[in-house]
mmCIF file of C-alpha atoms and ligand atoms in Angstrom:
data_model
loop_
_atom_site.group_PDB
_atom_site.id
_atom_site.type_symbol
_atom_site.label_atom_id
_atom_site.label_comp_id
_atom_site.label_asym_id
_atom_site.label_seq_id
_atom_site.Cartn_x
_atom_site.Cartn_y
_atom_site.Cartn_z
ATOM 1 C CA UNK I 1 0.000 0.000 0.000
ATOM 2 C CA UNK I 2 2.666 2.473 0.941
ATOM 3 C CA UNK I 3 4.396 2.161 -2.417
ATOM 4 C CA UNK I 4 1.221 3.456 -4.051
ATOM 5 C CA UNK I 5 1.913 6.754 -2.438
ATOM 6 C CA UNK I 6 5.401 7.097 -3.820
ATOM 7 C CA UNK I 7 7.446 9.929 -2.431
ATOM 8 C CA UNK I 8 4.387 11.916 -1.431
ATOM 9 C CA UNK I 9 3.733 10.394 1.956
ATOM 10 C CA UNK I 10 7.172 9.160 2.828
ATOM 11 C CA UNK I 11 8.384 12.289 4.654
ATOM 12 C CA UNK I 12 5.279 12.366 6.829
ATOM 13 C CA UNK I 13 5.357 8.649 7.500
ATOM 14 C CA UNK I 14 9.032 8.673 8.397
ATOM 15 C CA UNK I 15 8.568 11.665 10.641
ATOM 16 C CA UNK I 16 5.948 9.805 12.603
ATOM 17 C CA UNK I 17 7.566 6.359 12.626
ATOM 18 C CA UNK I 18 6.985 4.472 15.831
ATOM 19 C CA UNK I 19 4.020 6.582 16.794
ATOM 20 C CA UNK I 20 1.223 5.006 14.833
ATOM 21 C CA UNK I 21 -2.127 3.669 15.941
ATOM 22 C CA UNK I 22 -2.125 0.341 14.207
ATOM 23 C CA UNK I 23 0.617 -2.229 13.865
ATOM 24 C CA UNK I 24 2.014 -2.329 10.330
ATOM 25 C CA UNK I 25 0.266 -4.789 8.073
ATOM 26 C CA UNK I 26 2.165 -8.017 7.774
ATOM 27 C CA UNK I 27 2.021 -10.124 4.628
ATOM 28 C CA UNK I 28 -0.425 -13.004 4.932
ATOM 29 C CA UNK I 29 -0.933 -15.938 2.654
ATOM 30 C CA UNK I 30 -4.275 -14.656 1.460
ATOM 31 C CA UNK I 31 -3.424 -11.006 1.792
ATOM 32 C CA UNK I 32 -5.773 -8.642 0.042
ATOM 33 C CA UNK I 33 -3.948 -6.305 -2.327
ATOM 34 C CA UNK I 34 -5.248 -3.162 -0.637
ATOM 35 C CA UNK I 35 -4.702 -2.502 3.063
ATOM 36 C CA UNK I 36 -5.552 0.247 5.530
ATOM 37 C CA UNK I 37 -2.402 2.345 6.087
ATOM 38 C CA UNK I 38 -1.453 2.962 9.715
ATOM 39 C CA UNK I 39 -2.450 6.328 11.166
ATOM 40 C CA UNK I 40 0.599 8.605 11.373
ATOM 41 C CA UNK I 41 -0.143 9.379 15.068
ATOM 42 C CA UNK I 42 -1.863 7.887 18.096
ATOM 43 C CA UNK I 43 -5.670 7.955 17.921
ATOM 44 C CA UNK I 44 -5.866 9.913 21.194
ATOM 45 C CA UNK I 45 -3.450 12.604 20.120
ATOM 46 C CA UNK I 46 -5.768 14.874 18.093
ATOM 47 C CA UNK I 47 -8.118 15.406 21.058
ATOM 48 C CA UNK I 48 -9.892 17.566 22.019
ATOM 49 C CA UNK I 49 -10.233 18.687 18.383
ATOM 50 C CA UNK I 50 -10.886 15.196 17.022
ATOM 51 C CA UNK I 51 -11.812 12.595 19.637
ATOM 52 C CA UNK I 52 -10.565 9.005 19.708
ATOM 53 C CA UNK I 53 -14.197 7.978 19.226
ATOM 54 C CA UNK I 54 -14.319 9.859 15.926
ATOM 55 C CA UNK I 55 -11.059 8.203 14.871
ATOM 56 C CA UNK I 56 -12.441 4.779 15.842
ATOM 57 C CA UNK I 57 -15.406 5.301 13.526
ATOM 58 C CA UNK I 58 -13.896 7.458 10.793
ATOM 59 C CA UNK I 59 -10.630 5.541 10.424
ATOM 60 C CA UNK I 60 -11.549 2.177 11.943
ATOM 61 C CA UNK I 61 -14.975 1.809 10.308
ATOM 62 C CA UNK I 62 -15.425 4.196 7.368
ATOM 63 C CA UNK I 63 -11.882 4.146 5.951
ATOM 64 C CA UNK I 64 -11.578 0.395 6.634
ATOM 65 C CA UNK I 65 -14.871 -0.247 4.840
ATOM 66 C CA UNK I 66 -13.670 1.565 1.710
ATOM 67 C CA UNK I 67 -10.560 -0.679 1.763
ATOM 68 C CA UNK I 68 -12.700 -3.801 2.262
ATOM 69 C CA UNK I 69 -15.073 -2.795 -0.547
ATOM 70 C CA UNK I 70 -12.148 -2.104 -2.868
ATOM 71 C CA UNK I 71 -10.763 -5.581 -2.205
ATOM 72 C CA UNK I 72 -14.178 -7.176 -2.824
ATOM 73 C CA UNK I 73 -14.716 -5.228 -6.049
ATOM 74 C CA UNK I 74 -11.277 -6.086 -7.463
ATOM 75 C CA UNK I 75 -11.063 -9.699 -6.305
ATOM 76 C CA UNK I 76 -10.073 -11.975 -9.186
ATOM 77 C CA UNK I 77 -9.951 -9.042 -11.615
ATOM 78 C CA UNK I 78 -7.042 -7.313 -13.377
ATOM 79 C CA UNK I 79 -7.641 -4.272 -11.165
ATOM 80 C CA UNK I 80 -6.298 -6.245 -8.184
ATOM 81 C CA UNK I 81 -2.843 -5.845 -9.737
ATOM 82 C CA UNK I 82 -3.177 -2.126 -10.405
ATOM 83 C CA UNK I 83 -2.125 0.728 -8.196
ATOM 84 C CA UNK I 84 -4.731 2.755 -6.353
ATOM 85 C CA UNK I 85 -4.044 5.750 -8.610
ATOM 86 C CA UNK I 86 -4.405 3.654 -11.773
ATOM 87 C CA UNK I 87 -7.817 2.454 -10.578
ATOM 88 C CA UNK I 88 -8.893 5.992 -9.649
ATOM 89 C CA UNK I 89 -7.897 7.346 -13.053
ATOM 90 C CA UNK I 90 -9.668 4.610 -15.047
ATOM 91 C CA UNK I 91 -12.627 3.349 -12.988
ATOM 92 C CA UNK I 92 -16.162 4.640 -12.525
ATOM 93 C CA UNK I 93 -19.101 3.879 -10.263
ATOM 94 C CA UNK I 94 -18.551 1.911 -7.070
ATOM 95 C CA UNK I 95 -14.998 0.940 -7.916
ATOM 96 C CA UNK I 96 -13.997 4.583 -8.419
ATOM 97 C CA UNK I 97 -15.860 5.693 -5.289
ATOM 98 C CA UNK I 98 -14.179 3.182 -2.994
ATOM 99 C CA UNK I 99 -10.685 3.566 -4.493
ATOM 100 C CA UNK I 100 -10.889 7.365 -4.349
ATOM 101 C CA UNK I 101 -12.195 7.318 -0.771
ATOM 102 C CA UNK I 102 -9.272 5.103 0.279
ATOM 103 C CA UNK I 103 -6.874 7.646 -1.257
ATOM 104 C CA UNK I 104 -8.742 10.687 0.111
ATOM 105 C CA UNK I 105 -8.806 9.410 3.688
ATOM 106 C CA UNK I 106 -5.139 8.362 3.752
ATOM 107 C CA UNK I 107 -4.260 11.810 2.439
ATOM 108 C CA UNK I 108 -6.541 13.509 4.990
ATOM 109 C CA UNK I 109 -5.010 11.724 7.999
ATOM 110 C CA UNK I 110 -1.579 12.842 6.860
ATOM 111 C CA UNK I 111 -2.749 16.458 6.549
ATOM 112 C CA UNK I 112 -3.057 16.599 10.360
ATOM 113 C CA UNK I 113 -0.784 16.150 13.354
ATOM 114 C CA UNK I 114 -1.025 16.677 17.113
ATOM 115 C CA UNK I 115 -0.364 20.336 17.941
ATOM 116 C CA UNK I 116 -0.613 21.306 14.289
ATOM 117 C CA UNK I 117 -2.101 24.460 12.861
ATOM 118 C CA UNK I 118 -0.204 27.731 13.239
ATOM 119 C CA UNK I 119 1.255 28.994 9.964
ATOM 120 C CA UNK I 120 3.223 27.502 7.086
ATOM 121 C CA UNK I 121 6.777 28.639 6.429
ATOM 122 C CA UNK I 122 9.239 28.823 3.547
ATOM 123 C CA UNK I 123 8.240 28.236 -0.045
ATOM 124 C CA UNK I 124 4.645 27.299 0.839
ATOM 125 C CA UNK I 125 4.163 30.494 2.853
ATOM 126 C CA UNK I 126 5.481 32.516 -0.097
ATOM 127 C CA UNK I 127 3.196 30.708 -2.553
ATOM 128 C CA UNK I 128 0.179 31.372 -0.300
ATOM 129 C CA UNK I 129 1.037 35.082 -0.177
ATOM 130 C CA UNK I 130 1.543 35.155 -3.945
ATOM 131 C CA UNK I 131 -1.777 33.450 -4.769
ATOM 132 C CA UNK I 132 -4.080 34.565 -1.912
ATOM 133 C CA UNK I 133 -2.546 37.847 -0.743
ATOM 134 C CA UNK I 134 -2.172 36.943 2.933
ATOM 135 C CA UNK I 135 -2.392 33.805 5.089
ATOM 136 C CA UNK I 136 -5.502 35.296 6.722
ATOM 137 C CA UNK I 137 -7.135 35.640 3.309
ATOM 138 C CA UNK I 138 -6.214 32.036 2.479
ATOM 139 C CA UNK I 139 -7.850 30.845 5.717
ATOM 140 C CA UNK I 140 -10.934 32.912 4.968
ATOM 141 C CA UNK I 141 -11.268 31.450 1.461
ATOM 142 C CA UNK I 142 -10.648 27.873 2.648
ATOM 143 C CA UNK I 143 -13.187 28.296 5.456
ATOM 144 C CA UNK I 144 -15.735 29.700 3.033
ATOM 145 C CA UNK I 145 -15.257 26.811 0.595
ATOM 146 C CA UNK I 146 -15.545 24.205 3.372
ATOM 147 C CA UNK I 147 -18.615 25.908 4.841
ATOM 148 C CA UNK I 148 -20.517 26.259 1.570
ATOM 149 C CA UNK I 149 -19.822 22.797 0.171
ATOM 150 C CA UNK I 150 -23.329 21.342 -0.089
ATOM 151 C CA UNK I 151 -23.750 17.769 1.088
ATOM 152 C CA UNK I 152 -20.802 15.377 1.366
ATOM 153 C CA UNK I 153 -17.361 16.122 0.002
ATOM 154 C CA UNK I 154 -13.886 17.527 0.428
ATOM 155 C CA UNK I 155 -12.238 20.942 0.479
ATOM 156 C CA UNK I 156 -8.757 21.064 -1.067
ATOM 157 C CA UNK I 157 -5.699 23.197 -1.480
ATOM 158 C CA UNK I 158 -4.367 22.181 -4.882
ATOM 159 C CA UNK I 159 -1.651 23.139 -7.318
ATOM 160 C CA UNK I 160 -2.962 23.822 -10.823
ATOM 161 C CA UNK I 161 -0.690 25.112 -13.579
ATOM 162 C CA UNK I 162 1.835 26.251 -10.989
ATOM 163 C CA UNK I 163 -0.703 28.193 -8.910
ATOM 164 C CA UNK I 164 -2.324 27.413 -5.581
ATOM 165 C CA UNK I 165 -6.090 27.143 -5.641
ATOM 166 C CA UNK I 166 -8.872 26.154 -3.212
ATOM 167 C CA UNK I 167 -11.440 23.721 -4.581
ATOM 168 C CA UNK I 168 -14.443 21.701 -3.476
ATOM 169 C CA UNK I 169 -15.241 18.166 -4.626
ATOM 170 C CA UNK I 170 -18.417 16.174 -4.038
ATOM 171 C CA UNK I 171 -18.557 12.683 -2.588
ATOM 172 C CA UNK I 172 -15.387 10.785 -3.581
ATOM 173 C CA UNK I 173 -14.194 13.148 -6.334
ATOM 174 C CA UNK I 174 -10.578 14.323 -6.043
ATOM 175 C CA UNK I 175 -8.005 16.660 -7.652
ATOM 176 C CA UNK I 176 -6.108 14.072 -9.705
ATOM 177 C CA UNK I 177 -9.231 13.681 -11.861
ATOM 178 C CA UNK I 178 -9.018 17.390 -12.701
ATOM 179 C CA UNK I 179 -5.314 17.725 -13.627
ATOM 180 C CA UNK I 180 -4.595 19.195 -10.197
ATOM 181 C CA UNK I 181 -2.132 18.107 -7.519
ATOM 182 C CA UNK I 182 -3.564 17.746 -4.019
ATOM 183 C CA UNK I 183 -1.589 19.603 -1.359
ATOM 184 C CA UNK I 184 -4.051 19.528 1.560
ATOM 185 C CA UNK I 185 -7.595 18.391 2.250
ATOM 186 C CA UNK I 186 -10.348 18.616 4.836
ATOM 187 C CA UNK I 187 -13.059 15.954 4.978
ATOM 188 C CA UNK I 188 -16.425 17.694 5.317
ATOM 189 C CA UNK I 189 -18.612 14.613 5.166
ATOM 190 C CA UNK I 190 -20.804 14.637 8.278
ATOM 191 C CA UNK I 191 -19.123 11.455 9.543
ATOM 192 C CA UNK I 192 -15.928 13.521 9.976
ATOM 193 C CA UNK I 193 -17.412 15.799 12.641
ATOM 194 C CA UNK I 194 -20.820 14.665 13.868
ATOM 195 C CA UNK I 195 -19.587 12.829 16.979
ATOM 196 C CA UNK I 196 -17.481 15.793 18.150
ATOM 197 C CA UNK I 197 -19.440 18.801 16.905
ATOM 198 C CA UNK I 198 -22.870 17.445 15.907
ATOM 199 C CA UNK I 199 -24.117 19.739 13.118
ATOM 200 C CA UNK I 200 -21.550 22.506 13.696
ATOM 201 C CA UNK I 201 -19.324 22.090 10.646
ATOM 202 C CA UNK I 202 -17.761 25.505 11.363
ATOM 203 C CA UNK I 203 -16.122 24.141 14.539
ATOM 204 C CA UNK I 204 -14.667 21.224 12.570
ATOM 205 C CA UNK I 205 -13.198 23.655 10.019
ATOM 206 C CA UNK I 206 -11.663 26.048 12.546
ATOM 207 C CA UNK I 207 -10.217 23.189 14.643
ATOM 208 C CA UNK I 208 -8.546 21.845 11.496
ATOM 209 C CA UNK I 209 -7.032 25.170 10.444
ATOM 210 C CA UNK I 210 -6.108 26.483 13.898
ATOM 211 C CA UNK I 211 -4.929 23.320 15.671
ATOM 212 C CA UNK I 212 -4.453 20.339 13.362
ATOM 213 C CA UNK I 213 -2.969 21.119 9.918
ATOM 214 C CA UNK I 214 0.408 19.491 9.353
ATOM 215 C CA UNK I 215 2.048 22.221 7.273
ATOM 216 C CA UNK I 216 5.217 20.108 6.910
ATOM 217 C CA UNK I 217 3.204 17.538 4.969
ATOM 218 C CA UNK I 218 1.562 20.228 2.809
ATOM 219 C CA UNK I 219 4.994 21.763 2.108
ATOM 220 C CA UNK I 220 6.418 18.345 1.210
ATOM 221 C CA UNK I 221 3.572 17.835 -1.259
ATOM 222 C CA UNK I 222 4.308 21.194 -2.894
ATOM 223 C CA UNK I 223 8.039 20.397 -3.117
ATOM 224 C CA UNK I 224 7.354 16.903 -4.540
ATOM 225 C CA UNK I 225 4.976 18.337 -7.124
ATOM 226 C CA UNK I 226 7.524 20.934 -8.249
ATOM 227 C CA UNK I 227 10.295 18.309 -8.418
ATOM 228 C CA UNK I 228 8.044 16.117 -10.548
ATOM 229 C CA UNK I 229 7.296 19.032 -12.872
ATOM 230 C CA UNK I 230 11.034 19.578 -13.243
ATOM 231 C CA UNK I 231 10.975 23.118 -11.959
HETATM 232 MN MN1 MN Z 1 -14.497 10.620 5.713
#
């Protein structure tokens, strides 16, 4: 599973080695091709912003179910030998939805860390100033996008044609289907916040921006994307 993520997740995963919720998956004789990646931090460590109960359901039930469904849908088919990204880029319907939700959730968990938030630095901070004016304006635009997304979906910071942009996607949709590189995401499906905040999505958004964002991961994604583009 980890190799599907290439260089993108490696810095974050290395940084958090030895501090993960679940034991690493060990190869089994009848191993399914897709597995649930370990959380990059302890399930108690995002509290009080995200409770361990939310993690138990969101990671342990929802994310796990997308992995299980993906294995069921690809069993005995050529897709079982494909990477997650290859399936996302070619599939539709239930297969796309489950593959994309596996990718989205793994990416989301890595966008957070205990005692995160604050402000980005370096090249990412400069790019935010260049494309949004100020960090405060960026936060305002991200908050607005996350607040106004109707129904279930995701709010993203993406790189598109060398510029940062905030986008919304519905359900399982994701930036790679739109020629964009994902840098950061917030899950705004109700299952992401209902246990902790009930219907108050605004509290979920502000907790993410003020106390949880792992800007090192977002910066690493920007650097990896630029390296890939040969800039
Ligand atoms: Mn979710």
